CSV table of C-alpha atoms in Angstrom, one decimal:
chain,number,residue,atom,x,y,z
A,1,MET,CA,114.0,85.0,58.1
A,2,LYS,CA,115.5,88.6,58.1
A,3,THR,CA,114.0,90.8,55.8
A,4,LEU,CA,115.2,94.0,54.4
A,5,ILE,CA,113.4,96.5,52.1
A,6,ILE,CA,115.2,99.2,50.5
A,7,TYR,CA,113.0,101.6,48.2
A,8,SER,CA,112.7,105.0,47.2
A,9,SER,CA,109.4,106.9,46.9
A,10,VAL,CA,109.1,111.0,45.9
A,11,HIS,CA,105.6,111.4,46.5
A,12,GLY,CA,104.9,109.0,49.8
A,13,ASN,CA,102.8,106.3,47.6
A,14,THR,CA,105.6,103.5,47.6
A,15,GLU,CA,106.6,104.5,51.5
A,16,LYS,CA,102.8,103.2,51.9
A,17,ILE,CA,103.2,100.3,50.6
A,18,ALA,CA,106.5,99.4,51.8
A,19,LYS,CA,105.6,100.0,55.4
A,20,ALA,CA,102.6,97.4,55.0
A,21,ILE,CA,105.2,94.9,53.6
A,22,ALA,CA,107.5,95.5,56.2
A,23,GLU,CA,104.8,95.3,58.9
A,24,VAL,CA,103.9,92.0,58.0
A,25,MET,CA,107.4,90.9,57.4
A,26,ASN,CA,108.6,92.2,60.1
A,27,ALA,CA,111.2,93.8,58.0
A,28,GLU,CA,113.7,96.8,58.3
A,29,LEU,CA,113.0,99.6,55.7
A,30,LYS,CA,115.8,101.6,54.5
A,31,LYS,CA,115.8,104.5,51.7
A,32,VAL,CA,117.9,103.8,48.9
A,33,ASP,CA,119.6,107.0,49.6
A,34,ASP,CA,121.0,105.9,52.8
A,35,ALA,CA,121.4,102.4,51.7
A,36,ILE,CA,125.0,101.0,51.0
A,37,ALA,CA,125.5,97.5,49.2
A,38,ASP,CA,126.6,95.9,52.5
A,39,ASP,CA,123.5,96.4,54.3
A,40,ILE,CA,122.2,93.5,52.5
A,41,LYS,CA,124.7,90.7,53.6
A,42,ASN,CA,123.1,89.7,57.0
A,43,TYR,CA,119.4,89.4,55.3
A,44,ASP,CA,118.1,86.6,53.8
A,45,LEU,CA,115.1,88.1,52.0
A,46,ILE,CA,115.6,91.4,50.2
A,47,GLY,CA,112.8,93.8,49.1
A,48,PHE,CA,113.1,96.6,46.2
A,49,GLY,CA,110.5,98.8,45.6
A,50,SER,CA,110.0,102.9,44.0
A,51,GLY,CA,107.7,104.4,42.0
A,52,ILE,CA,107.3,104.1,38.1
A,53,TYR,CA,108.9,106.8,36.2
A,54,TYR,CA,109.0,106.5,32.2
A,55,GLY,CA,108.0,103.2,32.4
A,56,ARG,CA,110.7,101.9,35.2
A,57,HIS,CA,111.9,101.8,38.7
A,58,HIS,CA,113.4,105.0,40.0
A,59,LYS,CA,116.8,105.7,38.8
A,60,ASN,CA,118.1,105.9,42.1
A,61,LEU,CA,117.0,102.4,43.0
A,62,LEU,CA,118.1,101.0,39.6
A,63,LYS,CA,121.4,102.3,40.3
A,64,PHE,CA,122.0,100.8,43.8
A,65,ALA,CA,120.8,97.4,42.2
A,66,GLU,CA,123.7,98.1,39.8
A,67,ASN,CA,126.4,98.0,42.3
A,68,VAL,CA,125.0,95.4,44.8
A,69,ASN,CA,125.8,91.5,44.8
A,70,GLY,CA,122.8,89.3,45.5
A,71,ASN,CA,125.0,86.1,45.9
A,72,GLY,CA,121.9,84.0,45.7
A,73,LYS,CA,119.8,85.8,48.0
A,74,LYS,CA,116.0,85.9,47.3
A,75,ALA,CA,114.3,89.2,46.6
A,76,PHE,CA,111.4,90.4,45.6
A,77,ILE,CA,110.1,93.6,43.6
A,78,PHE,CA,107.1,96.2,44.3
A,79,SER,CA,106.2,99.4,42.8
A,80,THR,CA,103.4,101.9,42.3
A,81,SER,CA,102.4,103.6,39.7
A,82,SER,CA,99.8,105.8,37.5
A,83,GLY,CA,99.4,103.2,34.7
A,84,LYS,CA,98.3,99.9,35.0
A,85,LYS,CA,100.7,97.1,34.4
A,86,LEU,CA,100.6,95.6,30.8
A,87,PRO,CA,103.5,93.0,30.4
A,88,VAL,CA,103.8,94.2,26.2
A,89,ILE,CA,103.7,97.6,26.5
A,90,ASN,CA,105.0,98.7,29.9
A,91,ASN,CA,106.5,95.9,32.3
A,92,PHE,CA,107.9,98.1,34.7
A,93,ASP,CA,110.0,95.5,36.2
A,94,LYS,CA,111.9,94.3,33.5
A,95,ALA,CA,114.8,96.5,33.8
A,96,LEU,CA,115.2,96.1,37.7
A,97,LEU,CA,114.9,92.5,37.2
A,98,LYS,CA,117.4,92.2,34.5
A,99,LYS,CA,119.6,94.0,36.8
A,100,LEU,CA,118.9,92.1,40.1
A,101,SER,CA,119.5,88.8,38.2
A,102,ARG,CA,122.7,89.8,36.4
A,103,LYS,CA,123.8,90.7,40.0
A,104,GLY,CA,123.0,87.0,41.4
A,105,PHE,CA,119.6,87.8,43.2
A,106,THR,CA,116.7,85.0,42.6
A,107,VAL,CA,113.6,87.1,42.2
A,108,ILE,CA,110.6,85.1,43.9
A,109,GLY,CA,107.7,87.8,43.0
A,110,ASN,CA,106.7,91.1,42.3
A,111,PHE,CA,103.5,93.4,43.4
A,112,ASN,CA,102.5,96.6,41.5
A,113,CYS,CA,99.7,98.9,42.6
A,114,ARG,CA,98.4,102.3,41.6
A,115,GLY,CA,99.7,105.7,42.6
A,116,ASN,CA,98.1,109.2,42.9
A,117,LYS,CA,100.4,111.1,40.6
A,118,ALA,CA,100.5,110.9,37.1
A,119,TYR,CA,102.9,112.8,34.8
A,120,TYR,CA,102.2,113.6,31.4
A,121,ASN,CA,105.8,114.3,29.8
A,122,THR,CA,105.1,111.5,27.4
A,123,PRO,CA,104.6,112.7,23.6
A,124,GLY,CA,102.1,111.6,21.3
A,125,LEU,CA,98.4,110.6,21.4
A,126,ILE,CA,99.3,106.6,21.3
A,127,ILE,CA,101.6,106.5,24.0
A,128,ARG,CA,99.5,108.7,26.7
A,129,PRO,CA,96.4,106.4,27.0
A,130,PHE,CA,99.0,103.8,29.0
A,131,CYS,CA,100.4,106.0,31.1
A,132,GLY,CA,97.4,106.2,33.4
A,133,GLN,CA,95.2,109.0,34.8
A,134,LYS,CA,95.6,110.7,38.2
A,135,GLU,CA,94.5,108.6,40.9
A,136,GLU,CA,93.8,110.9,43.9
A,137,ASP,CA,93.4,108.2,46.7
A,138,ARG,CA,95.8,106.0,45.9
A,139,PRO,CA,97.4,103.5,47.7
A,140,ASN,CA,94.0,102.8,48.9
A,141,ALA,CA,93.0,100.5,51.9
A,142,GLU,CA,92.3,97.7,49.5
A,143,ASP,CA,95.8,98.4,48.1
A,144,ILE,CA,97.3,98.0,51.5
A,145,GLU,CA,95.5,95.2,52.0
A,146,LYS,CA,96.6,93.6,49.0
A,147,ALA,CA,100.6,94.5,49.5
A,148,LYS,CA,100.1,92.8,52.9
A,149,LYS,CA,98.7,89.5,51.4
A,150,PHE,CA,101.5,89.8,48.8
A,151,ALA,CA,103.9,89.9,51.8
A,152,GLU,CA,102.0,87.0,53.6
A,153,ASN,CA,102.8,85.0,50.3
A,154,MET,CA,106.4,86.4,50.3
A,155,LYS,CA,107.0,84.6,53.6
A,156,LYS,CA,105.0,81.3,52.9
A,157,LEU,CA,107.2,81.0,49.3
A,158,PHE,CA,110.1,81.9,50.9
A,159,SER,CA,110.0,79.5,54.0
A,160,GLU,CA,109.1,76.5,51.8
A,161,THR,CA,111.7,74.1,52.8
A,162,ASN,CA,112.9,73.1,49.3
A,163,PHE,CA,112.5,76.5,47.6
A,164,HIS,CA,116.1,76.6,47.2
A,165,LYS,CA,116.0,73.8,44.9
A,166,PHE,CA,113.9,75.7,42.4
A,167,ALA,CA,114.6,78.4,39.9
A,168,LEU,CA,111.5,80.5,38.1
A,169,PRO,CA,112.2,81.2,34.3
A,170,VAL,CA,111.8,85.0,33.3
A,171,SER,CA,108.8,84.6,31.9
A,172,CYS,CA,107.2,83.8,35.4
A,173,TYR,CA,107.7,87.1,36.8
A,174,ASP,CA,104.8,88.8,34.5
A,175,PHE,CA,102.4,87.6,37.0
A,176,TYR,CA,101.6,88.8,40.3
A,177,ILE,CA,102.8,86.0,43.3
A,178,THR,CA,99.0,86.8,44.6
A,179,SER,CA,97.1,85.6,41.9
A,180,GLU,CA,96.1,82.0,41.0
A,181,LEU,CA,97.6,82.3,37.2
A,182,PHE,CA,101.0,83.0,38.7
A,183,VAL,CA,101.2,80.1,41.2
A,184,LYS,CA,99.4,78.0,38.3
A,185,CYS,CA,102.7,79.1,36.2
A,186,VAL,CA,105.3,78.7,38.6
A,187,ILE,CA,103.9,75.1,38.8
A,188,SER,CA,104.1,74.5,35.4
A,189,CYS,CA,107.4,76.1,34.9
A,190,ILE,CA,109.6,75.1,38.1
A,191,HIS,CA,112.9,73.2,36.9
A,192,PHE,CA,115.4,71.6,39.2
A,193,LYS,CA,118.6,73.7,39.4
């Protein structure tokens, strides 16, 4: 399995996670600003990651996803953020997931951990509690280990001999691939193409 990880990292948080995932998957890393659409042709699995800005992945990563054709390739999403991922309030992956799905990718998992920057350009006291607090030491060693476990799970999931026969409904993507709840959701939601 050849893996390419395309990422954007403004403050270095996402780059730490990208490197941890790449180490486990023996993947090539490429910054989104250096990537072109043809880069994905020679890879079986593509990772897309960035920090979260105003509730979604970095604009450069979203723009790249809009201009690339997945042709049925498998993909995964990862991010770092100052806020907790709450599917109803701030489902960080929604915009990127929609773009990748529309462009022909099958997204098989996602990962998110805290980063060490928080920006409070968000107006109002109602929204601010969901933006997160400044986390000085994140991603930390525990976050890196979780990212590596996620990468191991992606390898296992990708290498399943019959994986190509299954499709995951979008509702399952809100669960982390490393959780038992995600596995239960996949088992209950899998359907044949």
